[in-house]
PDB file of C-alpha atoms in Angstrom:
ATOM      1  CA  UNK F   1      20.197  74.621 103.510  1.00  0.00           C
ATOM      2  CA  UNK F   2      17.491  75.281 106.106  1.00  0.00           C
ATOM      3  CA  UNK F   3      14.154  73.682 105.309  1.00  0.00           C
ATOM      4  CA  UNK F   4      11.500  76.227 104.428  1.00  0.00           C
ATOM      5  CA  UNK F   5       7.824  75.863 105.323  1.00  0.00           C
ATOM      6  CA  UNK F   6       5.629  75.213 102.296  1.00  0.00           C
ATOM      7  CA  UNK F   7       2.536  77.448 102.383  1.00  0.00           C
ATOM      8  CA  UNK F   8      -0.500  76.875 100.175  1.00  0.00           C
ATOM      9  CA  UNK F   9      -2.285  79.975  98.855  1.00  0.00           C
ATOM     10  CA  UNK F  10      -5.922  79.997  97.691  1.00  0.00           C
ATOM     11  CA  UNK F  11      -6.483  81.352  94.187  1.00  0.00           C
ATOM     12  CA  UNK F  12      -9.207  83.465  92.631  1.00  0.00           C
ATOM     13  CA  UNK F  13     -11.278  82.199  89.706  1.00  0.00           C
ATOM     14  CA  UNK F  14     -12.590  84.480  86.981  1.00  0.00           C
ATOM     15  CA  UNK F  15     -14.656  83.843  83.915  1.00  0.00           C
ATOM     16  CA  UNK F  16     -15.457  87.434  82.931  1.00  0.00           C
ATOM     17  CA  UNK F  17     -12.653  87.778  80.371  1.00  0.00           C
ATOM     18  CA  UNK F  18     -10.820  90.446  82.391  1.00  0.00           C
ATOM     19  CA  UNK F  19      -7.444  89.203  81.209  1.00  0.00           C
ATOM     20  CA  UNK F  20      -8.475  89.135  77.564  1.00  0.00           C
ATOM     21  CA  UNK F  21     -10.063  92.572  77.771  1.00  0.00           C
ATOM     22  CA  UNK F  22      -7.248  94.197  79.768  1.00  0.00           C
ATOM     23  CA  UNK F  23      -4.151  92.601  78.282  1.00  0.00           C
ATOM     24  CA  UNK F  24      -5.350  91.033  75.034  1.00  0.00           C
ATOM     25  CA  UNK F  25      -4.321  87.501  75.961  1.00  0.00           C
ATOM     26  CA  UNK F  26      -6.279  84.277  75.679  1.00  0.00           C
ATOM     27  CA  UNK F  27      -9.627  83.716  74.050  1.00  0.00           C
ATOM     28  CA  UNK F  28     -13.158  84.805  74.925  1.00  0.00           C
ATOM     29  CA  UNK F  29     -14.783  82.712  77.645  1.00  0.00           C
ATOM     30  CA  UNK F  30     -11.562  81.276  79.115  1.00  0.00           C
ATOM     31  CA  UNK F  31     -11.576  80.793  82.896  1.00  0.00           C
ATOM     32  CA  UNK F  32      -8.496  81.866  84.852  1.00  0.00           C
ATOM     33  CA  UNK F  33      -6.923  80.881  88.174  1.00  0.00           C
ATOM     34  CA  UNK F  34      -4.942  83.843  89.516  1.00  0.00           C
ATOM     35  CA  UNK F  35      -3.616  85.594  92.614  1.00  0.00           C
ATOM     36  CA  UNK F  36      -1.658  88.720  93.413  1.00  0.00           C
ATOM     37  CA  UNK F  37       2.135  88.496  93.363  1.00  0.00           C
ATOM     38  CA  UNK F  38       2.191  90.391  96.670  1.00  0.00           C
ATOM     39  CA  UNK F  39       1.097  87.244  98.560  1.00  0.00           C
ATOM     40  CA  UNK F  40       3.889  85.250  96.947  1.00  0.00           C
ATOM     41  CA  UNK F  41       6.505  87.892  97.691  1.00  0.00           C
ATOM     42  CA  UNK F  42       5.450  88.371 101.319  1.00  0.00           C
ATOM     43  CA  UNK F  43       5.622  84.634 102.034  1.00  0.00           C
ATOM     44  CA  UNK F  44       8.954  84.223 100.283  1.00  0.00           C
ATOM     45  CA  UNK F  45      10.504  87.147 102.148  1.00  0.00           C
ATOM     46  CA  UNK F  46       9.212  85.700 105.410  1.00  0.00           C
ATOM     47  CA  UNK F  47      11.121  82.484 104.678  1.00  0.00           C
ATOM     48  CA  UNK F  48       8.438  80.238 103.189  1.00  0.00           C
ATOM     49  CA  UNK F  49       7.982  78.433  99.881  1.00  0.00           C
ATOM     50  CA  UNK F  50       4.644  79.712  98.476  1.00  0.00           C
ATOM     51  CA  UNK F  51       2.598  77.323  96.332  1.00  0.00           C
ATOM     52  CA  UNK F  52      -0.756  77.921  94.662  1.00  0.00           C
ATOM     53  CA  UNK F  53      -3.861  75.846  95.412  1.00  0.00           C
ATOM     54  CA  UNK F  54      -5.829  75.812  92.132  1.00  0.00           C
ATOM     55  CA  UNK F  55      -9.565  75.789  91.686  1.00  0.00           C
ATOM     56  CA  UNK F  56     -10.680  72.302  90.608  1.00  0.00           C
ATOM     57  CA  UNK F  57     -13.979  70.628  89.703  1.00  0.00           C
ATOM     58  CA  UNK F  58     -13.750  68.164  92.603  1.00  0.00           C
ATOM     59  CA  UNK F  59     -12.134  69.835  95.666  1.00  0.00           C
ATOM     60  CA  UNK F  60     -11.863  66.487  97.477  1.00  0.00           C
ATOM     61  CA  UNK F  61      -8.939  65.522  95.226  1.00  0.00           C
ATOM     62  CA  UNK F  62      -6.934  68.326  96.890  1.00  0.00           C
ATOM     63  CA  UNK F  63      -7.077  66.814 100.388  1.00  0.00           C
ATOM     64  CA  UNK F  64      -3.835  64.763 100.111  1.00  0.00           C
ATOM     65  CA  UNK F  65      -2.058  67.849  98.761  1.00  0.00           C
ATOM     66  CA  UNK F  66      -3.485  70.024 101.535  1.00  0.00           C
ATOM     67  CA  UNK F  67      -2.366  67.515 104.160  1.00  0.00           C
ATOM     68  CA  UNK F  68       1.197  67.625 102.817  1.00  0.00           C
ATOM     69  CA  UNK F  69       1.549  71.400 103.280  1.00  0.00           C
ATOM     70  CA  UNK F  70       2.884  73.220 106.333  1.00  0.00           C
ATOM     71  CA  UNK F  71       0.401  76.092 106.399  1.00  0.00           C
ATOM     72  CA  UNK F  72      -2.374  77.865 104.522  1.00  0.00           C
ATOM     73  CA  UNK F  73      -3.035  81.404 103.364  1.00  0.00           C
ATOM     74  CA  UNK F  74      -6.611  82.391 102.478  1.00  0.00           C
ATOM     75  CA  UNK F  75      -6.329  85.298 100.080  1.00  0.00           C
ATOM     76  CA  UNK F  76      -8.589  88.201  99.168  1.00  0.00           C
ATOM     77  CA  UNK F  77     -10.872  88.493  96.163  1.00  0.00           C
ATOM     78  CA  UNK F  78     -14.514  88.673  95.129  1.00  0.00           C
ATOM     79  CA  UNK F  79     -17.615  88.925  97.330  1.00  0.00           C
ATOM     80  CA  UNK F  80     -19.062  85.851  99.034  1.00  0.00           C
ATOM     81  CA  UNK F  81     -22.522  84.688  98.007  1.00  0.00           C
ATOM     82  CA  UNK F  82     -25.005  85.593 100.805  1.00  0.00           C
ATOM     83  CA  UNK F  83     -26.623  82.192 100.282  1.00  0.00           C
ATOM     84  CA  UNK F  84     -23.559  80.757 102.028  1.00  0.00           C
ATOM     85  CA  UNK F  85     -24.755  82.400 105.251  1.00  0.00           C
ATOM     86  CA  UNK F  86     -28.483  81.934 104.629  1.00  0.00           C
ATOM     87  CA  UNK F  87     -29.272  85.446 103.438  1.00  0.00           C
ATOM     88  CA  UNK F  88     -30.504  86.893 100.159  1.00  0.00           C
ATOM     89  CA  UNK F  89     -28.430  89.204  97.988  1.00  0.00           C
ATOM     90  CA  UNK F  90     -29.700  92.720  98.737  1.00  0.00           C
ATOM     91  CA  UNK F  91     -28.315  94.043  95.468  1.00  0.00           C
ATOM     92  CA  UNK F  92     -25.042  95.494  96.753  1.00  0.00           C
ATOM     93  CA  UNK F  93     -22.786  92.476  96.221  1.00  0.00           C
ATOM     94  CA  UNK F  94     -20.133  92.514  93.518  1.00  0.00           C
ATOM     95  CA  UNK F  95     -19.035  89.570  91.415  1.00  0.00           C
ATOM     96  CA  UNK F  96     -19.769  86.204  93.057  1.00  0.00           C
ATOM     97  CA  UNK F  97     -17.996  82.966  92.125  1.00  0.00           C
ATOM     98  CA  UNK F  98     -19.789  80.112  93.853  1.00  0.00           C
ATOM     99  CA  UNK F  99     -17.170  77.553  92.791  1.00  0.00           C
ATOM    100  CA  UNK F 100     -14.594  79.355  94.902  1.00  0.00           C
ATOM    101  CA  UNK F 101     -16.808  79.517  97.983  1.00  0.00           C
ATOM    102  CA  UNK F 102     -17.664  75.833  97.751  1.00  0.00           C
ATOM    103  CA  UNK F 103     -14.026  74.782  97.459  1.00  0.00           C
ATOM    104  CA  UNK F 104     -12.658  77.103 100.118  1.00  0.00           C
ATOM    105  CA  UNK F 105     -15.350  76.395 102.702  1.00  0.00           C
ATOM    106  CA  UNK F 106     -14.710  72.669 102.326  1.00  0.00           C
ATOM    107  CA  UNK F 107     -10.939  73.095 102.569  1.00  0.00           C
ATOM    108  CA  UNK F 108     -11.093  75.506 105.516  1.00  0.00           C
ATOM    109  CA  UNK F 109     -13.283  73.124 107.487  1.00  0.00           C
ATOM    110  CA  UNK F 110     -10.885  70.282 106.709  1.00  0.00           C
ATOM    111  CA  UNK F 111      -7.872  72.363 107.770  1.00  0.00           C
ATOM    112  CA  UNK F 112      -9.515  73.400 111.049  1.00  0.00           C
ATOM    113  CA  UNK F 113     -11.024  70.034 111.944  1.00  0.00           C
ATOM    114  CA  UNK F 114      -8.540  67.522 110.540  1.00  0.00           C
ATOM    115  CA  UNK F 115      -5.128  69.213 110.736  1.00  0.00           C
ATOM    116  CA  UNK F 116      -3.027  71.204 113.164  1.00  0.00           C
ATOM    117  CA  UNK F 117      -1.530  73.375 110.414  1.00  0.00           C
ATOM    118  CA  UNK F 118      -1.354  77.185 110.795  1.00  0.00           C
ATOM    119  CA  UNK F 119      -3.868  79.343 108.945  1.00  0.00           C
ATOM    120  CA  UNK F 120      -3.621  83.026 108.006  1.00  0.00           C
ATOM    121  CA  UNK F 121      -6.649  84.650 106.337  1.00  0.00           C
ATOM    122  CA  UNK F 122      -6.595  88.054 104.630  1.00  0.00           C
ATOM    123  CA  UNK F 123      -9.523  90.346 103.715  1.00  0.00           C
ATOM    124  CA  UNK F 124     -12.002  88.070 101.890  1.00  0.00           C
ATOM    125  CA  UNK F 125     -10.166  85.230 103.625  1.00  0.00           C
ATOM    126  CA  UNK F 126     -11.308  86.575 107.008  1.00  0.00           C
ATOM    127  CA  UNK F 127     -14.881  86.782 105.747  1.00  0.00           C
ATOM    128  CA  UNK F 128     -14.680  83.255 104.300  1.00  0.00           C
ATOM    129  CA  UNK F 129     -13.336  81.875 107.588  1.00  0.00           C
ATOM    130  CA  UNK F 130     -16.221  83.502 109.440  1.00  0.00           C
ATOM    131  CA  UNK F 131     -18.813  82.110 107.015  1.00  0.00           C
ATOM    132  CA  UNK F 132     -17.240  78.629 107.074  1.00  0.00           C
ATOM    133  CA  UNK F 133     -17.781  78.592 110.846  1.00  0.00           C
ATOM    134  CA  UNK F 134     -21.429  79.651 110.597  1.00  0.00           C
ATOM    135  CA  UNK F 135     -21.060  83.423 110.771  1.00  0.00           C
ATOM    136  CA  UNK F 136     -22.562  86.097 108.525  1.00  0.00           C
ATOM    137  CA  UNK F 137     -21.418  89.239 106.712  1.00  0.00           C
ATOM    138  CA  UNK F 138     -22.398  92.860 106.323  1.00  0.00           C
ATOM    139  CA  UNK F 139     -23.143  92.892 102.599  1.00  0.00           C
ATOM    140  CA  UNK F 140     -22.238  96.554 102.048  1.00  0.00           C
ATOM    141  CA  UNK F 141     -20.822  98.835 104.715  1.00  0.00           C
ATOM    142  CA  UNK F 142     -22.102 102.149 103.372  1.00  0.00           C
ATOM    143  CA  UNK F 143     -25.592 100.742 102.732  1.00  0.00           C
ATOM    144  CA  UNK F 144     -25.735  99.693 106.391  1.00  0.00           C
ATOM    145  CA  UNK F 145     -24.609 103.039 107.816  1.00  0.00           C
ATOM    146  CA  UNK F 146     -20.852 102.616 108.084  1.00  0.00           C
ATOM    147  CA  UNK F 147     -18.230 104.770 106.397  1.00  0.00           C
ATOM    148  CA  UNK F 148     -16.472 103.460 103.306  1.00  0.00           C
ATOM    149  CA  UNK F 149     -13.594 101.052 103.912  1.00  0.00           C
ATOM    150  CA  UNK F 150     -12.803 100.722 100.215  1.00  0.00           C
ATOM    151  CA  UNK F 151      -9.919 103.094  99.588  1.00  0.00           C
ATOM    152  CA  UNK F 152      -9.035 102.205  96.017  1.00  0.00           C
ATOM    153  CA  UNK F 153      -7.850 105.768  95.328  1.00  0.00           C
ATOM    154  CA  UNK F 154      -4.961 105.344  97.790  1.00  0.00           C
ATOM    155  CA  UNK F 155      -1.650 103.584  97.243  1.00  0.00           C
ATOM    156  CA  UNK F 156      -1.853  99.881  98.129  1.00  0.00           C
ATOM    157  CA  UNK F 157       0.564 100.318 101.035  1.00  0.00           C
ATOM    158  CA  UNK F 158      -0.938 103.544 102.392  1.00  0.00           C
ATOM    159  CA  UNK F 159      -2.418 103.642 105.898  1.00  0.00           C
ATOM    160  CA  UNK F 160      -6.058 104.684 105.535  1.00  0.00           C
ATOM    161  CA  UNK F 161      -7.360 104.136 109.071  1.00  0.00           C
ATOM    162  CA  UNK F 162      -6.400 102.712 112.458  1.00  0.00           C
ATOM    163  CA  UNK F 163      -7.543  99.653 114.368  1.00  0.00           C
ATOM    164  CA  UNK F 164      -7.654  98.896 118.073  1.00  0.00           C
ATOM    165  CA  UNK F 165      -6.111  95.535 118.995  1.00  0.00           C
ATOM    166  CA  UNK F 166      -7.799  93.542 121.739  1.00  0.00           C
ATOM    167  CA  UNK F 167      -5.548  92.827 124.730  1.00  0.00           C
ATOM    168  CA  UNK F 168      -4.374  89.299 125.387  1.00  0.00           C
ATOM    169  CA  UNK F 169      -4.874  88.070 121.819  1.00  0.00           C
ATOM    170  CA  UNK F 170      -2.422  86.393 119.475  1.00  0.00           C
ATOM    171  CA  UNK F 171      -2.285  89.547 117.346  1.00  0.00           C
ATOM    172  CA  UNK F 172      -1.303  91.690 120.318  1.00  0.00           C
ATOM    173  CA  UNK F 173       1.430  89.210 121.150  1.00  0.00           C
ATOM    174  CA  UNK F 174       2.797  89.412 117.599  1.00  0.00           C
ATOM    175  CA  UNK F 175       2.746  93.205 117.365  1.00  0.00           C
ATOM    176  CA  UNK F 176       3.244  94.241 121.014  1.00  0.00           C
ATOM    177  CA  UNK F 177       0.946  97.234 120.600  1.00  0.00           C
ATOM    178  CA  UNK F 178      -2.671  98.237 121.013  1.00  0.00           C
ATOM    179  CA  UNK F 179      -3.129 100.378 117.911  1.00  0.00           C
ATOM    180  CA  UNK F 180      -2.183  99.778 114.284  1.00  0.00           C
ATOM    181  CA  UNK F 181      -2.417 101.738 111.038  1.00  0.00           C
ATOM    182  CA  UNK F 182      -3.772  99.618 108.190  1.00  0.00           C
ATOM    183  CA  UNK F 183      -4.720  99.821 104.512  1.00  0.00           C
ATOM    184  CA  UNK F 184      -8.294  99.041 103.473  1.00  0.00           C
ATOM    185  CA  UNK F 185      -9.891  97.594 100.314  1.00  0.00           C
ATOM    186  CA  UNK F 186     -13.268  96.082 101.234  1.00  0.00           C
ATOM    187  CA  UNK F 187     -16.960  96.936 101.220  1.00  0.00           C
ATOM    188  CA  UNK F 188     -18.152  93.831 103.102  1.00  0.00           C
ATOM    189  CA  UNK F 189     -17.219  92.806 106.636  1.00  0.00           C
ATOM    190  CA  UNK F 190     -17.861  90.312 109.413  1.00  0.00           C
ATOM    191  CA  UNK F 191     -21.270  90.629 111.063  1.00  0.00           C
ATOM    192  CA  UNK F 192     -22.358  87.687 113.281  1.00  0.00           C
ATOM    193  CA  UNK F 193     -19.314  85.771 114.492  1.00  0.00           C
ATOM    194  CA  UNK F 194     -18.770  82.180 113.448  1.00  0.00           C
ATOM    195  CA  UNK F 195     -18.584  79.469 116.094  1.00  0.00           C
ATOM    196  CA  UNK F 196     -15.537  79.770 118.353  1.00  0.00           C
ATOM    197  CA  UNK F 197     -14.178  82.938 116.764  1.00  0.00           C
ATOM    198  CA  UNK F 198     -13.251  85.982 118.812  1.00  0.00           C
ATOM    199  CA  UNK F 199     -12.549  89.553 117.768  1.00  0.00           C
ATOM    200  CA  UNK F 200      -8.862  90.489 117.880  1.00  0.00           C
ATOM    201  CA  UNK F 201      -9.124  94.032 116.462  1.00  0.00           C
ATOM    202  CA  UNK F 202     -11.780  96.582 115.491  1.00  0.00           C
ATOM    203  CA  UNK F 203     -11.829  99.847 113.557  1.00  0.00           C
ATOM    204  CA  UNK F 204     -12.920 103.067 115.220  1.00  0.00           C
ATOM    205  CA  UNK F 205     -16.386 102.682 113.662  1.00  0.00           C
ATOM    206  CA  UNK F 206     -16.822  99.191 115.090  1.00  0.00           C
ATOM    207  CA  UNK F 207     -15.956  97.004 112.094  1.00  0.00           C
ATOM    208  CA  UNK F 208     -14.294  93.664 112.901  1.00  0.00           C
ATOM    209  CA  UNK F 209     -10.719  93.969 111.641  1.00  0.00           C
ATOM    210  CA  UNK F 210      -9.174  90.748 112.978  1.00  0.00           C
ATOM    211  CA  UNK F 211     -10.367  87.350 114.172  1.00  0.00           C
ATOM    212  CA  UNK F 212      -8.805  84.477 116.086  1.00  0.00           C
ATOM    213  CA  UNK F 213      -9.885  80.961 117.057  1.00  0.00           C
ATOM    214  CA  UNK F 214      -8.681  80.526 120.646  1.00  0.00           C
ATOM    215  CA  UNK F 215      -9.849  76.918 120.968  1.00  0.00           C
ATOM    216  CA  UNK F 216      -7.480  75.823 118.204  1.00  0.00           C
ATOM    217  CA  UNK F 217      -3.890  75.236 119.320  1.00  0.00           C
ATOM    218  CA  UNK F 218      -2.424  75.932 115.882  1.00  0.00           C
ATOM    219  CA  UNK F 219      -1.809  79.508 114.719  1.00  0.00           C
ATOM    220  CA  UNK F 220      -5.156  80.820 113.409  1.00  0.00           C
ATOM    221  CA  UNK F 221      -5.393  84.507 112.565  1.00  0.00           C
ATOM    222  CA  UNK F 222      -7.543  86.515 110.161  1.00  0.00           C
ATOM    223  CA  UNK F 223      -7.149  90.197 109.290  1.00  0.00           C
ATOM    224  CA  UNK F 224      -9.437  92.415 107.214  1.00  0.00           C
ATOM    225  CA  UNK F 225      -6.643  94.593 105.846  1.00  0.00           C
ATOM    226  CA  UNK F 226      -3.860  93.610 103.420  1.00  0.00           C
ATOM    227  CA  UNK F 227      -0.485  93.230 105.195  1.00  0.00           C
ATOM    228  CA  UNK F 228       0.988  91.620 102.077  1.00  0.00           C
ATOM    229  CA  UNK F 229       0.492  94.899 100.183  1.00  0.00           C
ATOM    230  CA  UNK F 230       2.400  96.842 102.852  1.00  0.00           C
ATOM    231  CA  UNK F 231       5.131  94.297 103.559  1.00  0.00           C
ATOM    232  CA  UNK F 232       7.785  97.008 103.959  1.00  0.00           C
ATOM    233  CA  UNK F 233       5.946  98.020 107.124  1.00  0.00           C
ATOM    234  CA  UNK F 234       7.579  96.278 110.134  1.00  0.00           C
ATOM    235  CA  UNK F 235       4.199  95.320 111.627  1.00  0.00           C
ATOM    236  CA  UNK F 236       3.151  93.581 108.418  1.00  0.00           C
ATOM    237  CA  UNK F 237       6.442  91.682 108.353  1.00  0.00           C
ATOM    238  CA  UNK F 238       5.850  90.570 111.945  1.00  0.00           C
ATOM    239  CA  UNK F 239       2.481  89.050 111.020  1.00  0.00           C
ATOM    240  CA  UNK F 240       3.976  87.027 108.157  1.00  0.00           C
ATOM    241  CA  UNK F 241       7.053  86.073 110.172  1.00  0.00           C
ATOM    242  CA  UNK F 242       4.924  84.759 113.044  1.00  0.00           C
ATOM    243  CA  UNK F 243       2.783  82.769 110.596  1.00  0.00           C
ATOM    244  CA  UNK F 244       5.745  81.255 108.769  1.00  0.00           C
ATOM    245  CA  UNK F 245       7.565  80.482 112.032  1.00  0.00           C
ATOM    246  CA  UNK F 246       4.496  78.617 113.273  1.00  0.00           C
ATOM    247  CA  UNK F 247       4.368  76.663 110.019  1.00  0.00           C
ATOM    248  CA  UNK F 248       8.071  75.793 110.319  1.00  0.00           C
ATOM    249  CA  UNK F 249       7.760  73.998 113.644  1.00  0.00           C
TER     250      UNK F 249
END
């Protein structure tokens, strides 16, 4: 049997009793590690073995585990605390979970600086990557004059807008096209770029939709949309296939 790349996926952490309130399981005040099944399914279908990276009290204990993996997927989730990029919360942020930011920023910096393992970041993952490298975020798109990019009233796999792909980038090489229809579920976005990052795609209203890190030899790609939620789309499959192939080398 062919060896499959083992890909670690970041998990969300919640302590607001959403599982108890929505599905009547657990007890009040229980904290949960969770992630969407769509990430798992997309990685499996692309030929990888997906494994979850849990939230822990001391993230440093995860380093040996991280070093044993073949690649890393930074998933979507809650808003990032503006304090992480030296700004104050202007009152438009949603739920913030500082424990997650602290763990993921540490792990992302380790992955980028100490390993040559591929990294794919999705939605909040793109924002986290940018912040980890010293960049900042637009805290709320509509409050800062942009149109809404949060299309929660659409099907998860529905194209809600188009992006323009920068020529000569990794993303263009994967997709072999200059335009792409994407889904959209975010109200924050990349503002000032983190160190070494370059823009690989933008929306028609100028929002950063994809990032790359050209100085890093290993596959490093971030997208603001959710290709895992539209995996039946050939372009989404190409993104995951390229990521998993890089992790399999």
